[in-house]
Amino acid sequence: MADRQPQVPDSMDQTDAHSARFSGRTLRADTLESSNSVSKVPLVALDAKTTTSIWTALSSWSPEIASYCISTVSLCAIVAVVQTRDGKPLPDWGDFITINFLVSVLTAILKAGLLMPVSEAVSELKWLWFAKPRPANDMEDFDRASRGPRGALRFLFQHPRNLWASLAALITVASLGIDALTQLTVQPYDCLWAVPGTASVGRTNNYTAAKVTGRFSIDVPMSRAIYKGVLSSDADRADIFYDCSTSNCTFEGATYYRTLAMCHSVINISANTKTHFEFQTLPSRLNTSDYTQIFATAESPPITNDAEEEPLFAFEALDLVGFAFRASLFPCLRTYKSLIISGNQLQHTLDSTTRLPRLNISKTPYFSLAGDFPPVPGIDCTPSTTSQGRKTCAVRTLKSGKRYVLPREEGSRRASDDEDLPFAQSPDISFYDPVCTYTFGHPPTKAIHRFLQIAYGTPESPKGIVSEGDFRADILLKFLSNDGLSNMTIAETYMARLADAMTVQMWRNGDSTNSAPILGRALRNRTCVRFEWKFLLLDVLLLVGTAGLVVVTVFLSWRDRQRMWRRAWKSSALPLLWCGLEDRTRRRFGGMDYAGKELWEKSKVVEVKLARAEDTEKERPSPRREMDGESEMGASEQEQEEDMGQAEGAGADLTDEMASSEKGRFLDSGGLVLCYQRDLPASNKDNIVRRVMETLSDALPI
């Protein structure tokens, strides 16, 4: 027996020699200590070649790296989901799935994927912390810090000098705010969103409507519009012609638009009145000659020799107390901006007004204007010297510089091609796109002028109101006189209503050519989403902090592995459990590679239980039971057992003495140990269901 004993260094006792021979590996000398009372079994046994690369060490952290990547992908998915809906209505994904639900699910994945590597990093830093002598209670502090925010918060106050572990604890505590802040990235607000529907605002380039019955007379729609404009209040009158099916419409493409309209002016001429006896007189000879006449009106004579500035109709009004004004109506070109329809009310801003010049040709007056006046943006309104393409409308220039459309057939009369020359700068003709020209034709000019003459009188036959109860007076005069209490405010409001009502009718009944309405989009109130990215700063900071923590932990673990020759244990409890095995079982597996995979593999097939030290002696298996257990082992293990028996024979006396001493120590202290029971049968080890579930659990990073 003595010849078969292994040659070991003097610093090793016989038990160490047995472990060395059993493993066939080289043991670190600093892990083997001799004691007169207790046998120290080595915890680590490695091959002679122990150097590992950083990439090999990094591979043991692949589940944590995968978990971190899933967390990062979840954050990117949150950004993608919310960003794609930024400024848009809430998506209709069904009754149960909403954007908040989706963000909540992604946030849960983000948080779980973030905390998994943090927890493992704390656990790995625990083993690095105990590379030096530390209080045993620190093991419990690290364990609690890896479990959740409560233990992490306590750890921050207990171990503030452990910087990297404190960073991990801080990340764990700060992760409590992930759910609430991430949900705040989705900010709902009320918005108007385009939906199918009609959205248009009327406009026109030309108006030529009138009745032709021997002579021109006003058509019924225009006469109705005149009375409606005067009689209705501001709240009741429809001062704009539009169609919006949803009561809210927008016209983004029409940053401005131009249209033919009817404009007005009111001038106070009270300073021109004179008192003659008991009645008032104007220079136009309009007067209140009857002592009972309280209001009088008549067409005003021209006040300028410039025919271009003549209005469609102008009249003067005079009351009994000497208040007088001159009012006029004339076609004009209006430019509007900021066009929207909100709450079924059109809102736009009048940007400019251009008066259409009047042309009195062969006693067929009309109003016309041409030039760089596109009705909407994007239309070419530059002139051409020849008729080509869309530029087919002949235009000349007045002496004032304004351009007008050459006279053409108007009703039953036709003007010659040269009757306008007295008003033109030259006979040169240029050609414009018809949409850049605006005309108030001869028929409505004559018809409306005649209608208003009848309503307000002529210089030869003025109209008036004899008394407040004069039922013979025209209704238009009664509203204007305001029972003899007229003033500039009343006169201005009166004429504005009249002009706007005529404008709406011009838009409704304008020529079909070159009078297309302004088209827009119908809007409906919806709940939209605003992406508030600032609430994701916490998630980003925690991801950056976790990345730095994992990188540093992997490096420190790799460096410690080079020194201690162990693998990354992280949160595993097996190293501590194997250290707590009873002495006999520790000697049985003492040569096992605790630092490698053998520890984990062997743990799957060895059955142990927690027991008191004295109970361990009572339940020690009989030789027959040990033989039965050995029969269940493989052939290779039986050979190793025989070798171990030979080694034990060499130092049997020393071993028995140490075991007796250790037993006495445990009996005195009442200590607990994990005692070896048996090797699990192969049927359990090879259970298909168990292997499948273990494989799946190992593959999942979270």
mmCIF file of C-alpha atoms in Angstrom, residues 442-613:
data_model
loop_
_atom_site.group_PDB
_atom_site.id
_atom_site.type_symbol
_atom_site.label_atom_id
_atom_site.label_comp_id
_atom_site.label_asym_id
_atom_site.label_seq_id
_atom_site.Cartn_x
_atom_site.Cartn_y
_atom_site.Cartn_z
ATOM 1 C CA HIS A 442 -72.990 95.374 -68.945
ATOM 2 C CA PRO A 443 -76.365 93.596 -68.242
ATOM 3 C CA PRO A 444 -76.071 93.610 -64.420
ATOM 4 C CA THR A 445 -74.553 97.101 -64.533
ATOM 5 C CA LYS A 446 -77.650 98.498 -66.227
ATOM 6 C CA ALA A 447 -80.148 96.300 -64.358
ATOM 7 C CA ILE A 448 -78.893 96.957 -60.811
ATOM 8 C CA HIS A 449 -78.468 100.670 -61.504
ATOM 9 C CA ARG A 450 -82.093 100.905 -62.654
ATOM 10 C CA PHE A 451 -83.355 98.921 -59.615
ATOM 11 C CA LEU A 452 -81.537 101.170 -57.139
ATOM 12 C CA GLN A 453 -82.769 104.294 -58.903
ATOM 13 C CA ILE A 454 -86.325 103.172 -58.276
ATOM 14 C CA ALA A 455 -85.535 102.439 -54.619
ATOM 15 C CA TYR A 456 -83.594 105.617 -53.754
ATOM 16 C CA GLY A 457 -84.832 108.089 -56.377
ATOM 17 C CA THR A 458 -83.215 110.351 -58.934
ATOM 18 C CA PRO A 459 -82.262 114.011 -58.750
ATOM 19 C CA GLU A 460 -85.460 114.828 -60.635
ATOM 20 C CA SER A 461 -87.607 112.513 -58.525
ATOM 21 C CA PRO A 462 -86.160 112.002 -55.040
ATOM 22 C CA LYS A 463 -87.543 109.564 -52.487
ATOM 23 C CA GLY A 464 -88.473 110.479 -48.977
ATOM 24 C CA ILE A 465 -90.290 109.612 -45.807
ATOM 25 C CA VAL A 466 -92.953 112.091 -44.846
ATOM 26 C CA SER A 467 -93.406 110.886 -41.284
ATOM 27 C CA GLU A 468 -92.602 107.964 -39.020
ATOM 28 C CA GLY A 469 -95.885 106.359 -39.979
ATOM 29 C CA ASP A 470 -95.497 106.802 -43.727
ATOM 30 C CA PHE A 471 -96.555 103.368 -44.968
ATOM 31 C CA ARG A 472 -96.013 104.367 -48.583
ATOM 32 C CA ALA A 473 -92.227 104.705 -48.159
ATOM 33 C CA ASP A 474 -89.960 101.933 -49.486
ATOM 34 C CA ILE A 475 -88.819 99.479 -46.818
ATOM 35 C CA LEU A 476 -85.195 100.105 -47.827
ATOM 36 C CA LEU A 477 -85.561 103.786 -46.858
ATOM 37 C CA LYS A 478 -87.235 103.010 -43.548
ATOM 38 C CA PHE A 479 -84.323 100.881 -42.371
ATOM 39 C CA LEU A 480 -81.839 103.504 -43.523
ATOM 40 C CA SER A 481 -83.610 106.444 -41.869
ATOM 41 C CA ASN A 482 -83.985 104.603 -38.537
ATOM 42 C CA ASP A 483 -87.079 106.735 -37.786
ATOM 43 C CA GLY A 484 -85.223 109.971 -38.383
ATOM 44 C CA LEU A 485 -82.315 109.024 -36.071
ATOM 45 C CA SER A 486 -79.786 107.915 -38.677
ATOM 46 C CA ASN A 487 -76.058 108.412 -38.133
ATOM 47 C CA MET A 488 -72.762 107.307 -39.681
ATOM 48 C CA THR A 489 -72.706 103.997 -37.783
ATOM 49 C CA ILE A 490 -76.175 103.086 -39.000
ATOM 50 C CA ALA A 491 -75.344 104.183 -42.543
ATOM 51 C CA GLU A 492 -72.071 102.208 -42.606
ATOM 52 C CA THR A 493 -73.725 99.048 -41.260
ATOM 53 C CA TYR A 494 -76.587 99.414 -43.725
ATOM 54 C CA MET A 495 -74.318 99.684 -46.757
ATOM 55 C CA ALA A 496 -72.005 96.866 -45.546
ATOM 56 C CA ARG A 497 -74.965 94.494 -45.319
ATOM 57 C CA LEU A 498 -76.194 95.534 -48.741
ATOM 58 C CA ALA A 499 -72.757 95.082 -50.384
ATOM 59 C CA ASP A 500 -72.095 91.714 -48.716
ATOM 60 C CA ALA A 501 -75.502 90.338 -49.704
ATOM 61 C CA MET A 502 -74.900 91.341 -53.310
ATOM 62 C CA THR A 503 -71.418 89.763 -53.140
ATOM 63 C CA VAL A 504 -72.802 86.429 -51.977
ATOM 64 C CA GLN A 505 -75.309 86.452 -54.816
ATOM 65 C CA MET A 506 -72.546 87.239 -57.302
ATOM 66 C CA TRP A 507 -70.636 84.187 -56.037
ATOM 67 C CA ARG A 508 -73.706 81.981 -56.217
ATOM 68 C CA ASN A 509 -74.773 83.074 -59.670
ATOM 69 C CA GLY A 510 -71.445 83.957 -61.237
ATOM 70 C CA ASP A 511 -70.447 82.783 -64.687
ATOM 71 C CA SER A 512 -69.628 79.107 -64.782
ATOM 72 C CA THR A 513 -66.362 79.801 -66.616
ATOM 73 C CA ASN A 514 -63.387 80.872 -64.509
ATOM 74 C CA SER A 515 -65.494 80.870 -61.346
ATOM 75 C CA ALA A 516 -64.484 77.609 -59.684
ATOM 76 C CA PRO A 517 -64.853 77.656 -55.886
ATOM 77 C CA ILE A 518 -61.943 77.336 -53.477
ATOM 78 C CA LEU A 519 -61.656 73.687 -52.478
ATOM 79 C CA GLY A 520 -60.344 72.491 -49.137
ATOM 80 C CA ARG A 521 -60.541 69.583 -46.720
ATOM 81 C CA ALA A 522 -63.319 68.700 -44.334
ATOM 82 C CA LEU A 523 -62.136 68.278 -40.750
ATOM 83 C CA ARG A 524 -63.624 66.486 -37.779
ATOM 84 C CA ASN A 525 -62.766 66.669 -34.093
ATOM 85 C CA ARG A 526 -60.571 63.725 -33.092
ATOM 86 C CA THR A 527 -58.242 62.802 -30.252
ATOM 87 C CA CYS A 528 -54.686 63.026 -31.517
ATOM 88 C CA VAL A 529 -51.352 61.936 -30.025
ATOM 89 C CA ARG A 530 -48.385 64.129 -29.240
ATOM 90 C CA PHE A 531 -44.972 62.487 -28.697
ATOM 91 C CA GLU A 532 -43.266 63.955 -25.602
ATOM 92 C CA TRP A 533 -39.780 62.490 -25.976
ATOM 93 C CA LYS A 534 -38.430 64.151 -22.824
ATOM 94 C CA PHE A 535 -40.208 61.538 -20.692
ATOM 95 C CA LEU A 536 -37.953 58.860 -22.197
ATOM 96 C CA LEU A 537 -34.795 60.442 -20.776
ATOM 97 C CA LEU A 538 -34.973 58.253 -17.669
ATOM 98 C CA ASP A 539 -35.159 55.104 -19.810
ATOM 99 C CA VAL A 540 -32.200 56.236 -21.890
ATOM 100 C CA LEU A 541 -30.117 57.124 -18.823
ATOM 101 C CA LEU A 542 -30.857 53.777 -17.188
ATOM 102 C CA LEU A 543 -29.935 51.902 -20.363
ATOM 103 C CA VAL A 544 -26.658 53.807 -20.620
ATOM 104 C CA GLY A 545 -25.913 53.207 -16.932
ATOM 105 C CA THR A 546 -26.731 49.503 -17.267
ATOM 106 C CA ALA A 547 -24.466 49.172 -20.287
ATOM 107 C CA GLY A 548 -21.577 50.708 -18.381
ATOM 108 C CA LEU A 549 -22.314 48.556 -15.331
ATOM 109 C CA VAL A 550 -22.336 45.319 -17.334
ATOM 110 C CA VAL A 551 -19.133 46.189 -19.203
ATOM 111 C CA VAL A 552 -17.264 47.001 -15.985
ATOM 112 C CA THR A 553 -18.624 43.911 -14.198
ATOM 113 C CA VAL A 554 -17.612 41.615 -17.055
ATOM 114 C CA PHE A 555 -14.108 43.083 -17.054
ATOM 115 C CA LEU A 556 -13.706 42.808 -13.265
ATOM 116 C CA SER A 557 -15.069 39.260 -13.325
ATOM 117 C CA TRP A 558 -12.661 38.280 -16.100
ATOM 118 C CA ARG A 559 -9.747 39.796 -14.227
ATOM 119 C CA ASP A 560 -10.764 37.971 -11.051
ATOM 120 C CA ARG A 561 -11.091 34.761 -13.053
ATOM 121 C CA GLN A 562 -7.476 35.078 -14.103
ATOM 122 C CA ARG A 563 -6.546 35.331 -10.443
ATOM 123 C CA MET A 564 -9.029 32.966 -8.776
ATOM 124 C CA TRP A 565 -9.573 30.520 -11.631
ATOM 125 C CA ARG A 566 -13.362 30.492 -11.344
ATOM 126 C CA ARG A 567 -16.216 31.063 -13.740
ATOM 127 C CA ALA A 568 -18.798 33.841 -13.344
ATOM 128 C CA TRP A 569 -21.044 32.549 -10.566
ATOM 129 C CA LYS A 570 -23.390 35.581 -10.600
ATOM 130 C CA SER A 571 -26.623 34.781 -8.714
ATOM 131 C CA SER A 572 -26.031 31.042 -8.381
ATOM 132 C CA ALA A 573 -26.295 29.601 -4.860
ATOM 133 C CA LEU A 574 -24.592 26.309 -5.740
ATOM 134 C CA PRO A 575 -21.051 27.421 -4.803
ATOM 135 C CA LEU A 576 -22.189 28.176 -1.261
ATOM 136 C CA LEU A 577 -24.269 24.987 -1.045
ATOM 137 C CA TRP A 578 -21.349 22.805 -2.054
ATOM 138 C CA CYS A 579 -19.204 24.544 0.536
ATOM 139 C CA GLY A 580 -21.807 23.492 3.126
ATOM 140 C CA LEU A 581 -21.683 19.752 2.331
ATOM 141 C CA GLU A 582 -20.693 17.379 5.078
ATOM 142 C CA ASP A 583 -17.014 16.497 5.236
ATOM 143 C CA ARG A 584 -17.440 12.970 3.875
ATOM 144 C CA THR A 585 -19.390 14.192 0.843
ATOM 145 C CA ARG A 586 -16.950 17.035 0.243
ATOM 146 C CA ARG A 587 -14.127 14.499 0.149
ATOM 147 C CA ARG A 588 -16.197 12.367 -2.220
ATOM 148 C CA PHE A 589 -16.541 15.242 -4.722
ATOM 149 C CA GLY A 590 -13.556 17.290 -3.608
ATOM 150 C CA GLY A 591 -11.789 16.948 -6.911
ATOM 151 C CA MET A 592 -14.697 18.350 -8.850
ATOM 152 C CA ASP A 593 -14.132 21.518 -10.900
ATOM 153 C CA TYR A 594 -16.092 24.045 -8.829
ATOM 154 C CA ALA A 595 -15.204 26.858 -11.168
ATOM 155 C CA GLY A 596 -16.379 25.211 -14.363
ATOM 156 C CA LYS A 597 -19.513 23.559 -15.653
ATOM 157 C CA GLU A 598 -18.935 20.396 -13.647
ATOM 158 C CA LEU A 599 -20.402 22.046 -10.552
ATOM 159 C CA TRP A 600 -23.686 22.724 -12.314
ATOM 160 C CA GLU A 601 -23.789 19.415 -14.154
ATOM 161 C CA LYS A 602 -23.073 17.349 -11.029
ATOM 162 C CA SER A 603 -25.682 19.254 -9.039
ATOM 163 C CA LYS A 604 -28.389 17.968 -11.371
ATOM 164 C CA VAL A 605 -27.735 14.307 -10.489
ATOM 165 C CA VAL A 606 -26.788 14.431 -6.789
ATOM 166 C CA GLU A 607 -29.427 14.354 -4.058
ATOM 167 C CA VAL A 608 -28.651 16.157 -0.769
ATOM 168 C CA LYS A 609 -30.619 17.329 2.239
ATOM 169 C CA LEU A 610 -30.136 19.815 5.061
ATOM 170 C CA ALA A 611 -29.537 18.087 8.410
ATOM 171 C CA ARG A 612 -27.906 18.545 11.795
ATOM 172 C CA ALA A 613 -24.393 17.243 12.087
#
